[in-house]
Short mmCIF file of C-alpha atoms in Angstrom, two decimals:
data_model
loop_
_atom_site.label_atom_id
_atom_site.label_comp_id
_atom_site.label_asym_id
_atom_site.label_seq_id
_atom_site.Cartn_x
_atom_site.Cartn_y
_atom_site.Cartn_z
CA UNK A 138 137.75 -257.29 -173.47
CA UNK A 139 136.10 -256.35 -170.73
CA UNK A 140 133.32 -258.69 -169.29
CA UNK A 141 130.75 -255.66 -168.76
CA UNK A 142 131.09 -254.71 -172.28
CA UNK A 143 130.13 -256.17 -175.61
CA UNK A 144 131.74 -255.07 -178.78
CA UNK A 145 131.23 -255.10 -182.72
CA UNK A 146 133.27 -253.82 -185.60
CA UNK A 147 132.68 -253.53 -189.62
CA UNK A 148 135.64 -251.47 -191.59
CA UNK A 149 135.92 -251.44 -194.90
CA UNK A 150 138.31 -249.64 -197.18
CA UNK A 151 136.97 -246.94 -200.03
CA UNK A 152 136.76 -248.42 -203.51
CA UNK A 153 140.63 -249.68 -204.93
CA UNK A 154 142.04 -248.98 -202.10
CA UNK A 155 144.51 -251.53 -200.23
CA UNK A 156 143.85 -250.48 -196.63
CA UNK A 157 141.32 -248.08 -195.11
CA UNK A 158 141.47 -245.11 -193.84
CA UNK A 159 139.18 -244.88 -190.72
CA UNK A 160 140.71 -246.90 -187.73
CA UNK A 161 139.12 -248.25 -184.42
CA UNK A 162 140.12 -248.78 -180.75
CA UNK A 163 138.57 -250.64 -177.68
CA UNK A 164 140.64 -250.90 -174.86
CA UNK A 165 140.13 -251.99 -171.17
CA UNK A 166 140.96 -249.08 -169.13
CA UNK A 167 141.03 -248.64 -165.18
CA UNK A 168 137.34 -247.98 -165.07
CA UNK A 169 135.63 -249.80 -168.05
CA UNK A 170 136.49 -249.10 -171.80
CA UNK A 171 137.34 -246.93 -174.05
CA UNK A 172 136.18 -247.14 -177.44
CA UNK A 173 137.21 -244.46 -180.24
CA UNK A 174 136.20 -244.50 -183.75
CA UNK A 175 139.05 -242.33 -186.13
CA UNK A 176 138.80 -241.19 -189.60
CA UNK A 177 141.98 -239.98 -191.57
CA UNK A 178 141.44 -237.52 -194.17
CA UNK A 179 140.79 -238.52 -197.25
CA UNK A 180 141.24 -242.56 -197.86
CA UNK A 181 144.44 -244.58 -198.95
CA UNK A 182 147.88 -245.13 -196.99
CA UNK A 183 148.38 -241.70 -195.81
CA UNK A 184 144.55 -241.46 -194.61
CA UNK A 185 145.10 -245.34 -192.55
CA UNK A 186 148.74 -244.20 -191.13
CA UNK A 187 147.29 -240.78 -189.80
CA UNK A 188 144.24 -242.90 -188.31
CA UNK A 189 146.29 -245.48 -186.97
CA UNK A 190 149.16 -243.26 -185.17
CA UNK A 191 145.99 -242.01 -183.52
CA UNK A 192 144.69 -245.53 -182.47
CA UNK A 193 147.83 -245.92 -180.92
CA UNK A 194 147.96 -242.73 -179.13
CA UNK A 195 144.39 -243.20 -178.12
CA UNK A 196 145.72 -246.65 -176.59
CA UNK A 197 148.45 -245.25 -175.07
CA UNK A 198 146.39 -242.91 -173.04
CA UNK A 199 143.37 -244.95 -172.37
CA UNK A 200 142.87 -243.25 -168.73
CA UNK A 201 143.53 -239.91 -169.39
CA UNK A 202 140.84 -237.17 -169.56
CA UNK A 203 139.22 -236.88 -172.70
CA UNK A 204 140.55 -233.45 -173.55
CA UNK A 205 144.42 -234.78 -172.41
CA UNK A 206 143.99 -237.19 -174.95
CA UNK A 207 142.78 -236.05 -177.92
CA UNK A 208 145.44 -232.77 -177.30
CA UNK A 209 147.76 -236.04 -177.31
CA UNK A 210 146.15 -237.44 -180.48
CA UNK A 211 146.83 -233.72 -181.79
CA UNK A 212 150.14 -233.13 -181.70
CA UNK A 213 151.26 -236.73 -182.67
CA UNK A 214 149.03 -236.34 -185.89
CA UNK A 215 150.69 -233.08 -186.83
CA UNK A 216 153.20 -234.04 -189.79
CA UNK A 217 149.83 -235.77 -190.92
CA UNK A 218 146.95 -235.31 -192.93
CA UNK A 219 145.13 -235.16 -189.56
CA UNK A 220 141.70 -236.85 -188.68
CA UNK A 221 138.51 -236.73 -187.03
CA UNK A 222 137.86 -238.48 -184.15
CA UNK A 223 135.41 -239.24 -181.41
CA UNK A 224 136.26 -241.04 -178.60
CA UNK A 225 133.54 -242.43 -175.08
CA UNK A 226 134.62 -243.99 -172.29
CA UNK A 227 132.35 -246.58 -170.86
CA UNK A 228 132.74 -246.57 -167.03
CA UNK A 229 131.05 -249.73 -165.70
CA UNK A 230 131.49 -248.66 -162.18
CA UNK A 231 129.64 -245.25 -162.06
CA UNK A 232 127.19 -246.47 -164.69
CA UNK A 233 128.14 -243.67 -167.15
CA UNK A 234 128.92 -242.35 -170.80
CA UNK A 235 131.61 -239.79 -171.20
CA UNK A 236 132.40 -239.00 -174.69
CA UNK A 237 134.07 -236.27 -177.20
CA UNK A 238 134.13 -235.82 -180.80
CA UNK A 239 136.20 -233.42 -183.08
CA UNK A 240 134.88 -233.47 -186.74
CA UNK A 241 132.57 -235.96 -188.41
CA UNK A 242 132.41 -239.16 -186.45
CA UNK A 243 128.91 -239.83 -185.35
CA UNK A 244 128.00 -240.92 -182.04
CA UNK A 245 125.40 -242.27 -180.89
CA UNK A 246 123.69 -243.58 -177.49
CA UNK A 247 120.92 -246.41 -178.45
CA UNK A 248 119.00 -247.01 -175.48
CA UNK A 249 118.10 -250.23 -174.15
CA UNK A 250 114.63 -249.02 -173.43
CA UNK A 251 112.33 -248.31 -176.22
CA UNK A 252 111.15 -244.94 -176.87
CA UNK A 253 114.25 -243.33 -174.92
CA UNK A 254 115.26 -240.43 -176.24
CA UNK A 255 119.13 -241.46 -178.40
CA UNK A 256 121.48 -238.59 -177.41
CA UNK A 257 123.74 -237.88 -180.20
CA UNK A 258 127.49 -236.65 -178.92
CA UNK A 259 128.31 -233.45 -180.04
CA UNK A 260 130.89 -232.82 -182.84
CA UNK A 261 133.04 -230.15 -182.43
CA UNK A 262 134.73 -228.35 -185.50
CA UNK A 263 138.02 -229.06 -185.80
CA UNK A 264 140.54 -231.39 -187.10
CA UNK A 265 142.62 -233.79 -184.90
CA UNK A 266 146.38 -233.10 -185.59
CA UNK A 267 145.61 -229.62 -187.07
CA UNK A 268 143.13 -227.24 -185.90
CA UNK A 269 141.59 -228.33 -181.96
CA UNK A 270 138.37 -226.56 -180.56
CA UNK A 271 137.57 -226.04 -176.97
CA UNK A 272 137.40 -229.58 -175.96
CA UNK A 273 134.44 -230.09 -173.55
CA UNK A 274 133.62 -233.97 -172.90
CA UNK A 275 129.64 -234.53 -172.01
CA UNK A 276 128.77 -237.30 -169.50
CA UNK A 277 125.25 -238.93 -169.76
CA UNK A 278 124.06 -242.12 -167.36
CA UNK A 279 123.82 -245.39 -168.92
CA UNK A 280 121.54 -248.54 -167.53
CA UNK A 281 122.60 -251.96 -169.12
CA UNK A 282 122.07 -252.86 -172.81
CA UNK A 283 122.67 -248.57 -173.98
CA UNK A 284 124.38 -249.47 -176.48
CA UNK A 285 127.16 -246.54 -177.88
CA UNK A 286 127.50 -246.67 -182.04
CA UNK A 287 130.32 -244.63 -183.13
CA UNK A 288 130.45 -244.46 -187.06
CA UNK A 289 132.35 -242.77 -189.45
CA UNK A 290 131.36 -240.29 -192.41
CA UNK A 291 131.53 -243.25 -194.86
CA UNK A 292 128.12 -244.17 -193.13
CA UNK A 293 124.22 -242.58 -193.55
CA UNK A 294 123.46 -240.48 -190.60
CA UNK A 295 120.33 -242.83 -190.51
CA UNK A 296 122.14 -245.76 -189.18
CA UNK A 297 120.89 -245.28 -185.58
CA UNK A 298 116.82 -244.32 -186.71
CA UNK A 299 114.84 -247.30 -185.26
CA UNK A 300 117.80 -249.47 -183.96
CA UNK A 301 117.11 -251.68 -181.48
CA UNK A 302 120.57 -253.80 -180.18
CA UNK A 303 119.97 -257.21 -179.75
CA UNK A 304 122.30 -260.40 -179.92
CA UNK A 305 125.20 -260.64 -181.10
CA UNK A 306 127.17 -257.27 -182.27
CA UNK A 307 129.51 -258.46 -184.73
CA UNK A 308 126.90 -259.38 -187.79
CA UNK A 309 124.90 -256.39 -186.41
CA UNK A 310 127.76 -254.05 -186.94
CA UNK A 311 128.47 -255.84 -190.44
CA UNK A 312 124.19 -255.51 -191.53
CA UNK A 313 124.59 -252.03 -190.36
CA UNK A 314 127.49 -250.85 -192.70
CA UNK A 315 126.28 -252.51 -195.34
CA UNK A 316 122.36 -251.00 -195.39
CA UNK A 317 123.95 -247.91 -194.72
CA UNK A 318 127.41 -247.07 -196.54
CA UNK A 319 126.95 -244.48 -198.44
CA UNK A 320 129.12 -245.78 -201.61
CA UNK A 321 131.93 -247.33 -202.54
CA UNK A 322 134.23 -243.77 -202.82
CA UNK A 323 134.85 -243.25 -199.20
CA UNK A 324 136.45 -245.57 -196.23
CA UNK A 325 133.31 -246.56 -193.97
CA UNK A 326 133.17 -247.64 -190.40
CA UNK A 327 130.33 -249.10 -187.53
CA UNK A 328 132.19 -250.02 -184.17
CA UNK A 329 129.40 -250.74 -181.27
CA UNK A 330 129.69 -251.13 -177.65
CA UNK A 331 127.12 -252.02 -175.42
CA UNK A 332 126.82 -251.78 -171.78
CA UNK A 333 126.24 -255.23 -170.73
CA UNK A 334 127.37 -256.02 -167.11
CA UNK A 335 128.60 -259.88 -167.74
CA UNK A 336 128.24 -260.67 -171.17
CA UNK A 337 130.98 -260.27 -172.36
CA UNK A 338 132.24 -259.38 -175.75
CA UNK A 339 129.57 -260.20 -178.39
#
């Protein structure tokens, strides 16, 4: 991973279910990393191979404008049940946040300072794979420690009140799914990724 980003994941699968459903990427692009957080419909097999034909696709395209690939993530999903996904690209050069959702994938910017306001991405209405909105990527500044949380519907929407990121991100991301899953019937997912010029992964 890249050394001016650390990452944490926790992914678990819905109740008697094999696999899960909601899928992850971080990859080291040409300017920093891209992380995406997907979330197939429904849960089971067909929900984890929609999610993780978009991984892939989201892998393949790690540079590309946001809009490029998600319409990318679109049409490879569309003999699938189709997902939600948001995506942010973490450029460590330029010091900024670029990031795009379509459906119900929170994200959320957790600022290193406290008190800063936490700028939530906006979610447009769609469905990756079937139905695509306008796609308009926003672009906010980042200082180091923000700290992006992308999580999935399987989650509370209160996972980001009061969070303050510190150590490592790994058990934080685990603590975090499990205070705040919302039950055993859905696939639920916390991927973090802080902005943390020479730390590392974490």
């Amino acid at each position: 991973m890249h050394p001016d980003v650390a990452l944490g994941v926790a992914n678990v699968a819905a109740g008697g279910e094999a696999v899960s459903g909601d899928a992850c990427v971080a990859a080291v692009g040409r300017d920093g990393v891209l992380v995406a957080a997907i979330d197939g419909l429904g849960h089971g097999v067909a929900a984890s191979a929609a999610s993780q034909l978009a991984a892939r696709v989201v892998q393949e395209h790690v540079d590309d404008p946001l809009p490029a690939l998600v319409c990318a993530c679109h049409e490879a999903l569309a003999d699938t049940r189709g997902a939600a996904l948001t995506v942010a690209r973490i450029d460590v050069r330029a010091h900024t946040l670029t990031w795009l959702g379509v459906g119900n994938v929170a994200g959320v910017l957790v600022p290193a300072v406290a008190g800063a306001p936490s700028p939530a991405a906006l979610l447009l209405a769609g469905v990756v794979g079937d139905q695509l909105p306008q796609l308009v990527p926003v672009t906010l500044p980042l200082v180091p420690g923000d700290t992006v949380l992308l999580a999935t519907d399987g989650v509370s929407g209160a996972v980001a009140d009061d969070l303050r990121v510190r150590g490592a991100l790994g058990p934080l991301a685990d603590g975090l799914l499990r205070r705040h899953r919302r039950g055993p019937e859905d696939d639920a997912l916390v991927l973090l990724a802080r902005f943390a010029p020479g730390e590392g992964a974490g």
